[in-house]
PDB file of C-alpha atoms in Angstrom:
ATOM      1  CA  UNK A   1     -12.335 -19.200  -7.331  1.00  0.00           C
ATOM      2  CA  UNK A   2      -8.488 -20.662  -6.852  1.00  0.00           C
ATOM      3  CA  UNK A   3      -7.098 -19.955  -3.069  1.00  0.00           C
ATOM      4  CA  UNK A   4      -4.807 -17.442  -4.318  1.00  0.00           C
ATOM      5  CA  UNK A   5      -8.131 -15.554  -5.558  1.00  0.00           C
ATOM      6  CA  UNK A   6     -10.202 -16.415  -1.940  1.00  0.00           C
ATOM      7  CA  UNK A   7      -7.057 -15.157  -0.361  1.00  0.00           C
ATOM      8  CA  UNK A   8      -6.461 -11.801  -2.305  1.00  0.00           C
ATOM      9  CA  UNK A   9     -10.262 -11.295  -1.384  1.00  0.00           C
ATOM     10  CA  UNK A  10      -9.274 -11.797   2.284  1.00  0.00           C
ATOM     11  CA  UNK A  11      -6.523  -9.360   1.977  1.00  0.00           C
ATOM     12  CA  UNK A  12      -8.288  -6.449   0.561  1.00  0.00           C
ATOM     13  CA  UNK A  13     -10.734  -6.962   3.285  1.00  0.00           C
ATOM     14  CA  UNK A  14      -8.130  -6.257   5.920  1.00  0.00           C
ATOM     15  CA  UNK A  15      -6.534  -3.703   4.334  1.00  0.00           C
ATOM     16  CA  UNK A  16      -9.820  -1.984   4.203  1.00  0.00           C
ATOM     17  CA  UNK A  17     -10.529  -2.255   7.746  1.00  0.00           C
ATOM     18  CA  UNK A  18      -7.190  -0.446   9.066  1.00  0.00           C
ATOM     19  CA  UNK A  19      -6.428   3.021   7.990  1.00  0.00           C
ATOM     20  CA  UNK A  20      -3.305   3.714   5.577  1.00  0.00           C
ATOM     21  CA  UNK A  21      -0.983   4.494   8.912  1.00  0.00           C
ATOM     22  CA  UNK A  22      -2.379   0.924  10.259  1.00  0.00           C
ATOM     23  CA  UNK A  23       1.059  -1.387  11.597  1.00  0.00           C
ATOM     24  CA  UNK A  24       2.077  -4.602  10.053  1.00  0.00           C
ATOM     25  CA  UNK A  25       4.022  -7.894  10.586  1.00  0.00           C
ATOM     26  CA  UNK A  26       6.573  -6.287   8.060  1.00  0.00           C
ATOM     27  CA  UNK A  27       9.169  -4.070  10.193  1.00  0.00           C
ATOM     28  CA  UNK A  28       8.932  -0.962   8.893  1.00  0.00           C
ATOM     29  CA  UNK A  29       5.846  -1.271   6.766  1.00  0.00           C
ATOM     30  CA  UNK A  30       2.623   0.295   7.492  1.00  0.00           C
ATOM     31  CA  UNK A  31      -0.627  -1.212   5.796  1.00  0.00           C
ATOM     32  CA  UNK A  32       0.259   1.151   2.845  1.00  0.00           C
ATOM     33  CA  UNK A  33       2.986  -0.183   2.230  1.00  0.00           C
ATOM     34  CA  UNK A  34       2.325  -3.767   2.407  1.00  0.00           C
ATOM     35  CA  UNK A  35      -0.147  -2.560  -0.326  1.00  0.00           C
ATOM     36  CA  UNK A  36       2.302  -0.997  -2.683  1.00  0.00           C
ATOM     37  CA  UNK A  37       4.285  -3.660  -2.560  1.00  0.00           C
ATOM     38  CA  UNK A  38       1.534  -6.211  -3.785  1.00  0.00           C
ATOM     39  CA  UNK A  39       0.736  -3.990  -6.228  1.00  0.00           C
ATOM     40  CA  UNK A  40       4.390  -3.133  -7.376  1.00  0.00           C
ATOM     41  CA  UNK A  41       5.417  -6.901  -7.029  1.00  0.00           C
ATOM     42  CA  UNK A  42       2.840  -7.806  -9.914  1.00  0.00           C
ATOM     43  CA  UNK A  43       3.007  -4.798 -11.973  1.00  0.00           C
ATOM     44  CA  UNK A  44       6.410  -3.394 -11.768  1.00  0.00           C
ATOM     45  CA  UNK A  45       9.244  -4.823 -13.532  1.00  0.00           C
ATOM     46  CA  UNK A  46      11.482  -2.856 -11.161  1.00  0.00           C
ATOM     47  CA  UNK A  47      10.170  -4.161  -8.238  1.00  0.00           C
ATOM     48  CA  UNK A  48       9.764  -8.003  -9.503  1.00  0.00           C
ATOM     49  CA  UNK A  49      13.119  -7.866  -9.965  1.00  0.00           C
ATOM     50  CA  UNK A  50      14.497  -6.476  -6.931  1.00  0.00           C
ATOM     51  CA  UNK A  51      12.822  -8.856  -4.860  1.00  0.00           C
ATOM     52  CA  UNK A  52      14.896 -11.707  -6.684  1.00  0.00           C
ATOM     53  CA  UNK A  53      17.802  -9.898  -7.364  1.00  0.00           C
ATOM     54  CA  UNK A  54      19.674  -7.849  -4.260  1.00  0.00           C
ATOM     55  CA  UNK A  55      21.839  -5.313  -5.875  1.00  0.00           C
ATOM     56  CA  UNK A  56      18.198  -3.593  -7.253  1.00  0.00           C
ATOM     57  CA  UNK A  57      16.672  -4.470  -3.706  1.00  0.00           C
ATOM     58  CA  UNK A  58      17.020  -0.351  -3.154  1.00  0.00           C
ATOM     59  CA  UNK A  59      15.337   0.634  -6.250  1.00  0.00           C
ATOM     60  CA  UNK A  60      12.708  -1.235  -5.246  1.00  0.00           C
ATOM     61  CA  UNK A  61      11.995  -0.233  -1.809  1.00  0.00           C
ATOM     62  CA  UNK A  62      12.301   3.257  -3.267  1.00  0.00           C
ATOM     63  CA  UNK A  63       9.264   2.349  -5.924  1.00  0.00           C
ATOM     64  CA  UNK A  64       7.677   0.825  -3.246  1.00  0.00           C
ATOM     65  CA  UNK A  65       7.946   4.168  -0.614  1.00  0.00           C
ATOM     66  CA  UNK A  66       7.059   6.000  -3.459  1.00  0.00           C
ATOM     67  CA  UNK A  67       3.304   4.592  -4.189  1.00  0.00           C
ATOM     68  CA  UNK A  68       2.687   3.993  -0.183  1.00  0.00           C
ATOM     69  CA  UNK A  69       3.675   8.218  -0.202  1.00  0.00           C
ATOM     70  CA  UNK A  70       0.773   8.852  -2.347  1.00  0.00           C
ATOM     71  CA  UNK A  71      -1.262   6.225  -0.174  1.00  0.00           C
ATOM     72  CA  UNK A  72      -0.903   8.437   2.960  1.00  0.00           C
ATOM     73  CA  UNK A  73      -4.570   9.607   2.731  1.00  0.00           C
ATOM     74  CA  UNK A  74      -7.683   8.199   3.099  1.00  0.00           C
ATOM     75  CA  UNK A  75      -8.712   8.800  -0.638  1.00  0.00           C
ATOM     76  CA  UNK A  76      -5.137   7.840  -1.428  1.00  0.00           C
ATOM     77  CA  UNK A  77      -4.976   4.633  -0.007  1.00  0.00           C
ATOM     78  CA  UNK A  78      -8.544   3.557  -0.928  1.00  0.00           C
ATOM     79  CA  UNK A  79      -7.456   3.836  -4.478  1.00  0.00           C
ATOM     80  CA  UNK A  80      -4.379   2.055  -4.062  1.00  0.00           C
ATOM     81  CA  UNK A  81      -6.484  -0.875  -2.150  1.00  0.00           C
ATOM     82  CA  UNK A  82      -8.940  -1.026  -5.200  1.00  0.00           C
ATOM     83  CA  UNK A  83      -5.728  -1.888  -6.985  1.00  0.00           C
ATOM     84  CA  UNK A  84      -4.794  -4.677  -4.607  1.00  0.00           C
ATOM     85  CA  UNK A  85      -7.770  -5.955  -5.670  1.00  0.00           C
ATOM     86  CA  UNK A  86      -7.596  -5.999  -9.383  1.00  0.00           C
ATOM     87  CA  UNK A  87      -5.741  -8.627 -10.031  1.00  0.00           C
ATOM     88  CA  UNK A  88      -3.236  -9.271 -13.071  1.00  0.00           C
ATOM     89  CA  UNK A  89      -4.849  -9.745 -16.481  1.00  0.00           C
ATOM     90  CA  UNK A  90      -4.755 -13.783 -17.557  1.00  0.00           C
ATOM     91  CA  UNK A  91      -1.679 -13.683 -19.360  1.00  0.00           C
ATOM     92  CA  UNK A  92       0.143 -11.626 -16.809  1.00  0.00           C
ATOM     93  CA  UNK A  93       3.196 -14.548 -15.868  1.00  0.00           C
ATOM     94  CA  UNK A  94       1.948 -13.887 -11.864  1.00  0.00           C
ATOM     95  CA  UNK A  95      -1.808 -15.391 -13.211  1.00  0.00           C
ATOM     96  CA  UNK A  96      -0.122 -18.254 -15.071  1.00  0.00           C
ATOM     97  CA  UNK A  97       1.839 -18.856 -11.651  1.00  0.00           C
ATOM     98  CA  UNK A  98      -1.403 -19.274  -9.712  1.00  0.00           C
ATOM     99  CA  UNK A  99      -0.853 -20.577  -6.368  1.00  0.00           C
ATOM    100  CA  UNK A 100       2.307 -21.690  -7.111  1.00  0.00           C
ATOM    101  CA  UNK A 101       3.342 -17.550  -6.653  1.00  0.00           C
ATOM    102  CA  UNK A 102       0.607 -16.213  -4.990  1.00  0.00           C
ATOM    103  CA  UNK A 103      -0.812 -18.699  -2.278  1.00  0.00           C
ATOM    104  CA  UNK A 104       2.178 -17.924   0.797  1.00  0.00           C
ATOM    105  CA  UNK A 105       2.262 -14.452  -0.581  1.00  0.00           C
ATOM    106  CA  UNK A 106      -1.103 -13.866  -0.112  1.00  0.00           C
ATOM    107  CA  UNK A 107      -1.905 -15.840   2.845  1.00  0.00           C
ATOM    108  CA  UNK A 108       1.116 -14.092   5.088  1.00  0.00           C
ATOM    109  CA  UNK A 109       0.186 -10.608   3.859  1.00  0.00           C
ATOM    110  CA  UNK A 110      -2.968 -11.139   5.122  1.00  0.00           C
ATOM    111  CA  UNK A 111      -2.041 -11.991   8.116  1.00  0.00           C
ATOM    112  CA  UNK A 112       0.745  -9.397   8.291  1.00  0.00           C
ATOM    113  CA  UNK A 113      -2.515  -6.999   7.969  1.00  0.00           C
ATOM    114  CA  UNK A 114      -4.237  -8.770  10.858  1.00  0.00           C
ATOM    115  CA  UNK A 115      -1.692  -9.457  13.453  1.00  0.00           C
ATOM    116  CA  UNK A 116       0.132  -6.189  12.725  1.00  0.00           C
ATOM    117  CA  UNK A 117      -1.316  -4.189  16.023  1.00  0.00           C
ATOM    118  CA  UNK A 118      -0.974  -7.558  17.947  1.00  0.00           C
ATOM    119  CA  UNK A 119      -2.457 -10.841  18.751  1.00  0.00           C
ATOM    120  CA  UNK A 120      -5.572 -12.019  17.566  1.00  0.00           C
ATOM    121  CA  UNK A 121      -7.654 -15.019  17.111  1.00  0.00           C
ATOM    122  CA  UNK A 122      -6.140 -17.271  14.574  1.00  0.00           C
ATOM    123  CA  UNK A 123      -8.197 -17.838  11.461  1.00  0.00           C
ATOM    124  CA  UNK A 124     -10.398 -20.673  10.869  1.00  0.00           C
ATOM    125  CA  UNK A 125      -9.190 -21.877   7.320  1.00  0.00           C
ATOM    126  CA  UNK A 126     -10.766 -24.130   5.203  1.00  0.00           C
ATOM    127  CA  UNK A 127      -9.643 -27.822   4.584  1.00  0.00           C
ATOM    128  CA  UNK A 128      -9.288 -27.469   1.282  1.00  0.00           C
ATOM    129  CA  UNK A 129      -6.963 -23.817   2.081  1.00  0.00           C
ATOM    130  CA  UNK A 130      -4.996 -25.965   4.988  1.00  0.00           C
ATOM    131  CA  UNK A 131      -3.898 -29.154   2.150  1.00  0.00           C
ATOM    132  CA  UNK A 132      -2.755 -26.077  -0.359  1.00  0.00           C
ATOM    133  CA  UNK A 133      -0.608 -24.428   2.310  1.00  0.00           C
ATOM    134  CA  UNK A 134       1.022 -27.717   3.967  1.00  0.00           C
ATOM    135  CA  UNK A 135       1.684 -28.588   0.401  1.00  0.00           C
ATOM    136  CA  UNK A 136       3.590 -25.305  -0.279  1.00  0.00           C
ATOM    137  CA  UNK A 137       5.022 -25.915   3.041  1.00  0.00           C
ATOM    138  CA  UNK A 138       7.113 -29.367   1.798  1.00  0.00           C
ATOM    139  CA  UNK A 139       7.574 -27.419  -0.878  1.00  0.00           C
ATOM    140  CA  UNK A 140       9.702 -24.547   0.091  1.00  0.00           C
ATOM    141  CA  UNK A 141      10.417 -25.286   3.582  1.00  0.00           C
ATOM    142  CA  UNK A 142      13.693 -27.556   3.063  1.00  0.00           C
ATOM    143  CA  UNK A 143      14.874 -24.201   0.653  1.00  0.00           C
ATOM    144  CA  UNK A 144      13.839 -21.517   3.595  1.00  0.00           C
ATOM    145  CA  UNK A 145      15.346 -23.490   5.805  1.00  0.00           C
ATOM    146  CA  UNK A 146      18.836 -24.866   3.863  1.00  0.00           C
ATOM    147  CA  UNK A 147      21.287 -22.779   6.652  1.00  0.00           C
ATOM    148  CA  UNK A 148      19.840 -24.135   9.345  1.00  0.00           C
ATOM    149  CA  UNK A 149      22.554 -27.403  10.745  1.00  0.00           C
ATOM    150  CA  UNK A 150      19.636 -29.129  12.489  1.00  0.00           C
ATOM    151  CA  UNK A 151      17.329 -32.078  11.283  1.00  0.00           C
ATOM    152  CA  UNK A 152      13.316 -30.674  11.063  1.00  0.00           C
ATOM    153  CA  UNK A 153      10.322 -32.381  11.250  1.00  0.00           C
ATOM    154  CA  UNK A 154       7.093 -30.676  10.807  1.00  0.00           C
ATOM    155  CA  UNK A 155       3.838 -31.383  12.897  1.00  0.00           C
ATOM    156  CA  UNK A 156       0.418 -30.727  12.280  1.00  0.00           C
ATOM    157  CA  UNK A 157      -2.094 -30.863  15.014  1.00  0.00           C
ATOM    158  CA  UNK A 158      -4.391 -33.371  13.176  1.00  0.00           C
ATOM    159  CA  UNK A 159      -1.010 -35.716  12.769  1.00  0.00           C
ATOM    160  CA  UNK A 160       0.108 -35.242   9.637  1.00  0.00           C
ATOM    161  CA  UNK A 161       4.395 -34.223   9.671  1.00  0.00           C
ATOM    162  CA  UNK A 162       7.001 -33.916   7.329  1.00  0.00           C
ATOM    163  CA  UNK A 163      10.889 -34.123   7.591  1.00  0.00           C
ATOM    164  CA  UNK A 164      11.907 -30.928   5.396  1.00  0.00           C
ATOM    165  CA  UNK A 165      15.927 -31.810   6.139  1.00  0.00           C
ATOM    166  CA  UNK A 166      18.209 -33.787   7.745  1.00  0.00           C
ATOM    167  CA  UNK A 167      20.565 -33.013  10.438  1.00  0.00           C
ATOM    168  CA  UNK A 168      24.347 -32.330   9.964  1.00  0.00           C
ATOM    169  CA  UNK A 169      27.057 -33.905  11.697  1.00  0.00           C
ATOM    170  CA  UNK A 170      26.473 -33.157  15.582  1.00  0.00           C
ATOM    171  CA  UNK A 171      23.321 -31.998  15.440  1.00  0.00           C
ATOM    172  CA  UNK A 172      19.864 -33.187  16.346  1.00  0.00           C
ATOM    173  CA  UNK A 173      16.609 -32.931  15.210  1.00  0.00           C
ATOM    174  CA  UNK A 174      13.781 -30.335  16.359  1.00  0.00           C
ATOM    175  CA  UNK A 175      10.410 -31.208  15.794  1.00  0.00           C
ATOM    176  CA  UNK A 176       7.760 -27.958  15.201  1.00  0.00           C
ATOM    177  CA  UNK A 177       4.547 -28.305  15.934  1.00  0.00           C
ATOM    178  CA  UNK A 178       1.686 -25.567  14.783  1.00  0.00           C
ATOM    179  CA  UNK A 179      -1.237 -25.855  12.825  1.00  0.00           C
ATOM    180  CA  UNK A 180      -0.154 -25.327   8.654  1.00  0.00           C
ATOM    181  CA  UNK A 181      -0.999 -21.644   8.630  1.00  0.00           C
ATOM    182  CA  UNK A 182       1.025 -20.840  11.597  1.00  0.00           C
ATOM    183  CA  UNK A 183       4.153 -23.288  11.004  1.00  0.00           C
ATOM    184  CA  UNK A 184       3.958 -20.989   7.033  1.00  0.00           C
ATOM    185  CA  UNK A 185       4.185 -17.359   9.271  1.00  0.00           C
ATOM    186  CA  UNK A 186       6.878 -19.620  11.310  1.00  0.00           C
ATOM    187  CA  UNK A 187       8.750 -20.362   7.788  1.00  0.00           C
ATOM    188  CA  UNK A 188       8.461 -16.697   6.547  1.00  0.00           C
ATOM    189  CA  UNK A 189      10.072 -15.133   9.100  1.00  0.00           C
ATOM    190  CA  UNK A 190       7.206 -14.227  11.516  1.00  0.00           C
ATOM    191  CA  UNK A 191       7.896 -16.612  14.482  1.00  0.00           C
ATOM    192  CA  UNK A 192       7.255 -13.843  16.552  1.00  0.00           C
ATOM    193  CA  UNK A 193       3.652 -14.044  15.682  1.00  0.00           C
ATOM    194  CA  UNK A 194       3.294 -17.418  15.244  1.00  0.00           C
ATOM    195  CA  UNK A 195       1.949 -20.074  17.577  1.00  0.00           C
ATOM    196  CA  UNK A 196       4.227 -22.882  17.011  1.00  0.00           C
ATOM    197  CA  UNK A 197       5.941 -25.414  19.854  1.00  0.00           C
ATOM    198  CA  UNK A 198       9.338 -25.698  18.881  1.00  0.00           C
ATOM    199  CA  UNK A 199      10.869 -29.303  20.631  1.00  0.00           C
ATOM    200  CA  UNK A 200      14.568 -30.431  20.974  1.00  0.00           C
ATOM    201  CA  UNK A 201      17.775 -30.275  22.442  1.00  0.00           C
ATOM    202  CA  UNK A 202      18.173 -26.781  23.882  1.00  0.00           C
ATOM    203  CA  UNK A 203      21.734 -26.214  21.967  1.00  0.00           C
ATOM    204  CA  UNK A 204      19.873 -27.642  18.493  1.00  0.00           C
ATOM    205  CA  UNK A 205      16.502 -25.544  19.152  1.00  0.00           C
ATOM    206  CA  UNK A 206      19.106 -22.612  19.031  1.00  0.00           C
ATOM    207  CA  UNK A 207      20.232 -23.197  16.308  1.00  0.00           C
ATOM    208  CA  UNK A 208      17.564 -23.115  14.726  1.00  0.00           C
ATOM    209  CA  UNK A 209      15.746 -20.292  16.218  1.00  0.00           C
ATOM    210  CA  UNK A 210      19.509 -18.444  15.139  1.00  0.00           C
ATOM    211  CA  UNK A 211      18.121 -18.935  11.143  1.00  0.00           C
ATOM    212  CA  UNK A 212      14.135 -18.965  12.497  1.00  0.00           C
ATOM    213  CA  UNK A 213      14.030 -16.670  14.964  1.00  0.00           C
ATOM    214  CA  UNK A 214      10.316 -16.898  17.172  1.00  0.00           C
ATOM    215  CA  UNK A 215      11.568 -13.228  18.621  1.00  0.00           C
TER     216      UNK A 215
END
């Protein structure tokens, strides 16, 4: 199995221990929800595009209320689940993306699922899942991050640390320090849930909580 297979497994196995009404990471999202939009995001060409394109972001959260409406039962939602869990065919462009598209996506839903009703023991992930992550994480990180003025570095626990972007005129750098899964829920906007140690000047750890914010 690829991670972003391992990790869809992981996800239907936490939506199926919360019921439909279940909270989630996502404001406003119950576990429903957060399942009708993995489901719309790879099958609905509505939905694909309104989360890349904002003037058809309303259509989609419309589709997307839509599907978790008819997921408000217990029969309902176990259906919808069972679709979470049938992945695209091969030639569906989502499959050809592999992890590329699906590894974050997966991973933080899952944990959006998990951590939704509060705090709970963080996940032991495998090596193999950690190097796949922290690679998506120099990835994307310098792009999630573009508005922020400070410099960044990146720490994992085991030492490893990247530099994602430099600082602008007048600012310093912060230095973030989490293990890879939690600095990724750090990057996609759930600091709040995270368990990350954010280090710098107070003024430039500000800033960046201003485009990152831990609350």
């Amino acid at each position: 199995m690829t991670w972003h297979e391992t990790l869809r497994s992981d996800l239907v196995d936490a939506l199926r221990e919360v019921p439909p009404d279940a909270p989630t990471l996502c404001e406003g999202w119950q576990a429903r929800h957060l399942a009708a939009h993995v489901v719309l995001r790879e099958r609905s060409a509505t939905v694909g595009a309104g989360l890349a394109l904002p003037p058809l972001a309303g259509a989609a959260e419309r589709a997307i209320e839509r599907t978790a409406d008819d997921a408000a039962t217990p029969e309902g939602y176990a259906a919808l689940v069972e679709r979470v869990a049938q992945a695209p065919g091969r030639w569906h462009p989502m499959t050809w993306a592999g992890d590329l598209a699906n590894l974050v996506e997966l991973y933080v839903h899952g944990e959006d699922v998990r951590r939704g009703a509060g705090p709970v023991p963080a996940r032991e992930l495998d090596p193999g899942l950690v190097d796949a992550l922290w690679r998506q994480v120099r990835q994307v990180g310098a792009l999630r991050l573009r508005r922020a003025p400070v410099g960044i570095v990146l720490v994992r626990p085991d030492g490893p640390r990247t530099a994602l972007k430099r600082a602008r005129a007048g600012h310093g750098t912060v230095v973030v320090r989490g293990a890879v899964g939690e600095l990724v829920l750090w990057l996609t906007g759930r600091g709040a849930a995270a368990d990350v140690l954010v280090q710098g000047a107070p003024e430039d750890v500000a800033a960046l909580d201003a485009v990152v914010p831990r609350a």
